[in-house]
Amino acid sequence: MELKRVAYGVIMAATLIFVRFIDIYVYDMSTFISMIIIILIMVVSYKVVDRSTFFDRQISRNTYYVMNTLIIALLIFVYYAIES
C-alpha cells in the first residue's frame, strides 16, 4: 500500500472538518457553496500529494489499516466536538 492513499484520507477528513468549522463559527454558508469549497480544496490538495515523491513510499497493510482507523475516529470525534 502506498502512503499516498492514507494522505488522501487525511485530506478528506481535514477538508470536511475545516469547512464545517467555518460554516458553524465564521460564516453561515449554503450547502452548495460548502460543497464547492470542499471540492476545490480537495482537488488542489490531491494535486500537491500526487506531485510529491514523499507519498510514494510503501507501508504495510497493518499500518495502513491502523492509520485509516485513527483518521476515521478523529474525524468522528472532531465533527461531534464542533457540533456541540
Short mmCIF file of N, CA and C in Angstrom, two decimals:
data_model
loop_
_atom_site.label_atom_id
_atom_site.label_comp_id
_atom_site.label_asym_id
_atom_site.label_seq_id
_atom_site.Cartn_x
_atom_site.Cartn_y
_atom_site.Cartn_z
N MET A 1 0.85 -1.18 0.00
CA MET A 1 0.00 0.00 0.00
C MET A 1 0.90 1.25 0.00
N GLU A 2 0.43 2.24 -0.71
CA GLU A 2 1.18 3.49 -0.74
C GLU A 2 0.71 4.43 0.35
N LEU A 3 1.62 5.21 0.83
CA LEU A 3 1.31 6.22 1.84
C LEU A 3 0.36 7.27 1.25
N LYS A 4 0.38 7.39 -0.06
CA LYS A 4 -0.46 8.35 -0.76
C LYS A 4 -1.95 8.10 -0.47
N ARG A 5 -2.34 6.85 -0.34
CA ARG A 5 -3.74 6.53 -0.08
C ARG A 5 -4.16 7.01 1.31
N VAL A 6 -3.26 6.95 2.27
CA VAL A 6 -3.56 7.46 3.61
C VAL A 6 -3.64 8.98 3.57
N ALA A 7 -2.77 9.60 2.80
CA ALA A 7 -2.79 11.06 2.67
C ALA A 7 -4.12 11.55 2.09
N TYR A 8 -4.69 10.80 1.16
CA TYR A 8 -5.99 11.17 0.61
C TYR A 8 -7.06 11.17 1.69
N GLY A 9 -7.01 10.19 2.58
CA GLY A 9 -7.97 10.15 3.69
C GLY A 9 -7.81 11.32 4.64
N VAL A 10 -6.56 11.67 4.91
CA VAL A 10 -6.29 12.82 5.79
C VAL A 10 -6.79 14.11 5.14
N ILE A 11 -6.57 14.24 3.86
CA ILE A 11 -7.05 15.43 3.14
C ILE A 11 -8.56 15.52 3.22
N MET A 12 -9.24 14.41 2.98
CA MET A 12 -10.69 14.42 3.02
C MET A 12 -11.20 14.80 4.41
N ALA A 13 -10.64 14.18 5.44
CA ALA A 13 -11.08 14.46 6.81
C ALA A 13 -10.80 15.91 7.19
N ALA A 14 -9.61 16.38 6.91
CA ALA A 14 -9.24 17.74 7.28
C ALA A 14 -10.09 18.77 6.54
N THR A 15 -10.37 18.51 5.28
CA THR A 15 -11.18 19.43 4.49
C THR A 15 -12.60 19.52 5.03
N LEU A 16 -13.19 18.37 5.34
CA LEU A 16 -14.55 18.37 5.88
C LEU A 16 -14.61 19.10 7.22
N ILE A 17 -13.64 18.85 8.08
CA ILE A 17 -13.61 19.50 9.39
C ILE A 17 -13.41 21.01 9.23
N PHE A 18 -12.50 21.40 8.37
CA PHE A 18 -12.21 22.82 8.16
C PHE A 18 -13.43 23.57 7.64
N VAL A 19 -14.08 23.04 6.63
CA VAL A 19 -15.24 23.72 6.05
C VAL A 19 -16.41 23.73 7.03
N ARG A 20 -16.60 22.65 7.76
CA ARG A 20 -17.69 22.61 8.75
C ARG A 20 -17.45 23.63 9.87
N PHE A 21 -16.18 23.76 10.31
CA PHE A 21 -15.84 24.74 11.33
C PHE A 21 -16.15 26.14 10.84
N ILE A 22 -15.75 26.46 9.61
CA ILE A 22 -16.04 27.78 9.05
C ILE A 22 -17.54 27.99 8.93
N ASP A 23 -18.25 26.95 8.52
CA ASP A 23 -19.70 27.06 8.35
C ASP A 23 -20.41 27.35 9.67
N ILE A 24 -19.93 26.77 10.75
CA ILE A 24 -20.61 26.95 12.04
C ILE A 24 -20.18 28.23 12.75
N TYR A 25 -18.88 28.50 12.81
CA TYR A 25 -18.38 29.58 13.66
C TYR A 25 -18.00 30.87 12.94
N VAL A 26 -17.71 30.82 11.65
CA VAL A 26 -17.24 32.02 10.97
C VAL A 26 -18.31 32.61 10.06
N TYR A 27 -18.79 31.81 9.12
CA TYR A 27 -19.74 32.31 8.13
C TYR A 27 -20.73 31.21 7.79
N ASP A 28 -22.00 31.50 7.89
CA ASP A 28 -23.03 30.52 7.60
C ASP A 28 -23.20 30.40 6.08
N MET A 29 -22.63 29.33 5.52
CA MET A 29 -22.65 29.13 4.07
C MET A 29 -23.80 28.21 3.68
N SER A 30 -24.23 28.35 2.44
CA SER A 30 -25.22 27.41 1.92
C SER A 30 -24.51 26.08 1.63
N THR A 31 -25.29 25.04 1.49
CA THR A 31 -24.73 23.71 1.24
C THR A 31 -23.99 23.68 -0.09
N PHE A 32 -24.51 24.34 -1.08
CA PHE A 32 -23.89 24.37 -2.40
C PHE A 32 -22.50 25.02 -2.34
N ILE A 33 -22.40 26.15 -1.67
CA ILE A 33 -21.11 26.84 -1.55
C ILE A 33 -20.13 25.98 -0.75
N SER A 34 -20.60 25.33 0.30
CA SER A 34 -19.74 24.45 1.09
C SER A 34 -19.18 23.33 0.24
N MET A 35 -20.02 22.72 -0.59
CA MET A 35 -19.57 21.62 -1.45
C MET A 35 -18.54 22.10 -2.47
N ILE A 36 -18.75 23.28 -3.03
CA ILE A 36 -17.80 23.84 -4.00
C ILE A 36 -16.45 24.07 -3.32
N ILE A 37 -16.45 24.64 -2.13
CA ILE A 37 -15.20 24.88 -1.40
C ILE A 37 -14.51 23.57 -1.06
N ILE A 38 -15.27 22.58 -0.61
CA ILE A 38 -14.69 21.27 -0.29
C ILE A 38 -14.04 20.66 -1.53
N ILE A 39 -14.72 20.70 -2.64
CA ILE A 39 -14.17 20.12 -3.88
C ILE A 39 -12.91 20.84 -4.30
N LEU A 40 -12.90 22.17 -4.25
CA LEU A 40 -11.72 22.94 -4.65
C LEU A 40 -10.52 22.63 -3.76
N ILE A 41 -10.73 22.61 -2.45
CA ILE A 41 -9.62 22.33 -1.53
C ILE A 41 -9.09 20.92 -1.75
N MET A 42 -10.00 19.96 -1.94
CA MET A 42 -9.56 18.57 -2.14
C MET A 42 -8.81 18.39 -3.45
N VAL A 43 -9.26 19.01 -4.53
CA VAL A 43 -8.58 18.87 -5.81
C VAL A 43 -7.17 19.45 -5.74
N VAL A 44 -7.05 20.63 -5.15
CA VAL A 44 -5.72 21.25 -5.03
C VAL A 44 -4.81 20.40 -4.14
N SER A 45 -5.34 19.91 -3.03
CA SER A 45 -4.54 19.09 -2.12
C SER A 45 -4.13 17.78 -2.76
N TYR A 46 -5.02 17.14 -3.52
CA TYR A 46 -4.68 15.88 -4.20
C TYR A 46 -3.58 16.10 -5.22
N LYS A 47 -3.62 17.23 -5.91
CA LYS A 47 -2.56 17.51 -6.89
C LYS A 47 -1.21 17.71 -6.21
N VAL A 48 -1.21 18.34 -5.04
CA VAL A 48 0.04 18.52 -4.29
C VAL A 48 0.59 17.17 -3.85
N VAL A 49 -0.28 16.29 -3.36
CA VAL A 49 0.15 14.96 -2.92
C VAL A 49 0.66 14.14 -4.11
N ASP A 50 -0.01 14.24 -5.25
CA ASP A 50 0.43 13.48 -6.43
C ASP A 50 1.80 13.92 -6.92
N ARG A 51 2.11 15.18 -6.78
CA ARG A 51 3.39 15.68 -7.26
C ARG A 51 4.54 15.41 -6.28
N SER A 52 4.22 15.16 -5.04
CA SER A 52 5.24 14.92 -4.03
C SER A 52 5.73 13.47 -4.11
N THR A 53 7.03 13.30 -4.06
CA THR A 53 7.60 11.95 -4.08
C THR A 53 7.61 11.32 -2.69
N PHE A 54 7.39 12.12 -1.66
CA PHE A 54 7.39 11.59 -0.29
C PHE A 54 6.28 10.56 -0.09
N PHE A 55 5.15 10.76 -0.72
CA PHE A 55 4.00 9.90 -0.50
C PHE A 55 3.99 8.65 -1.38
N ASP A 56 5.03 8.44 -2.17
CA ASP A 56 5.13 7.23 -2.99
C ASP A 56 5.69 6.05 -2.21
N ARG A 57 6.03 6.26 -0.95
CA ARG A 57 6.58 5.17 -0.14
C ARG A 57 5.55 4.09 0.12
N GLN A 58 6.02 2.88 0.29
CA GLN A 58 5.16 1.74 0.60
C GLN A 58 5.05 1.59 2.11
N ILE A 59 3.85 1.25 2.59
CA ILE A 59 3.64 0.96 4.00
C ILE A 59 2.96 -0.40 4.10
N SER A 60 3.07 -1.01 5.25
CA SER A 60 2.48 -2.34 5.43
C SER A 60 0.95 -2.22 5.52
N ARG A 61 0.30 -3.34 5.29
CA ARG A 61 -1.16 -3.36 5.34
C ARG A 61 -1.68 -3.03 6.74
N ASN A 62 -0.99 -3.54 7.77
CA ASN A 62 -1.41 -3.26 9.14
C ASN A 62 -1.28 -1.77 9.46
N THR A 63 -0.19 -1.16 9.04
CA THR A 63 -0.01 0.28 9.26
C THR A 63 -1.09 1.06 8.53
N TYR A 64 -1.41 0.63 7.33
CA TYR A 64 -2.46 1.28 6.55
C TYR A 64 -3.80 1.23 7.28
N TYR A 65 -4.16 0.06 7.80
CA TYR A 65 -5.44 -0.08 8.50
C TYR A 65 -5.46 0.71 9.81
N VAL A 66 -4.35 0.70 10.54
CA VAL A 66 -4.31 1.45 11.81
C VAL A 66 -4.43 2.95 11.54
N MET A 67 -3.71 3.43 10.55
CA MET A 67 -3.77 4.86 10.24
C MET A 67 -5.16 5.27 9.78
N ASN A 68 -5.81 4.45 8.95
CA ASN A 68 -7.16 4.78 8.50
C ASN A 68 -8.16 4.73 9.64
N THR A 69 -8.01 3.79 10.55
CA THR A 69 -8.89 3.72 11.71
C THR A 69 -8.74 4.96 12.58
N LEU A 70 -7.52 5.41 12.79
CA LEU A 70 -7.29 6.62 13.57
C LEU A 70 -7.86 7.86 12.88
N ILE A 71 -7.74 7.92 11.58
CA ILE A 71 -8.27 9.06 10.83
C ILE A 71 -9.79 9.11 10.94
N ILE A 72 -10.44 7.97 10.79
CA ILE A 72 -11.90 7.93 10.89
C ILE A 72 -12.36 8.28 12.30
N ALA A 73 -11.68 7.74 13.31
CA ALA A 73 -12.04 8.06 14.70
C ALA A 73 -11.85 9.55 14.98
N LEU A 74 -10.77 10.12 14.49
CA LEU A 74 -10.53 11.55 14.67
C LEU A 74 -11.58 12.38 13.96
N LEU A 75 -11.97 11.98 12.77
CA LEU A 75 -13.00 12.69 12.02
C LEU A 75 -14.31 12.70 12.79
N ILE A 76 -14.71 11.57 13.31
CA ILE A 76 -15.97 11.49 14.07
C ILE A 76 -15.89 12.32 15.34
N PHE A 77 -14.78 12.21 16.07
CA PHE A 77 -14.62 12.94 17.32
C PHE A 77 -14.66 14.45 17.09
N VAL A 78 -13.90 14.94 16.13
CA VAL A 78 -13.83 16.38 15.88
C VAL A 78 -15.15 16.90 15.33
N TYR A 79 -15.81 16.13 14.50
CA TYR A 79 -17.09 16.56 13.94
C TYR A 79 -18.11 16.78 15.06
N TYR A 80 -18.18 15.83 16.00
CA TYR A 80 -19.12 15.99 17.10
C TYR A 80 -18.66 17.07 18.08
N ALA A 81 -17.38 17.28 18.21
CA ALA A 81 -16.89 18.36 19.08
C ALA A 81 -17.26 19.72 18.50
N ILE A 82 -17.20 19.85 17.19
CA ILE A 82 -17.57 21.10 16.54
C ILE A 82 -19.07 21.33 16.65
N GLU A 83 -19.84 20.28 16.51
CA GLU A 83 -21.30 20.41 16.56
C GLU A 83 -21.81 20.81 17.94
N SER A 84 -21.12 20.40 19.01
CA SER A 84 -21.63 20.70 20.35
C SER A 84 -21.07 22.00 20.91
#
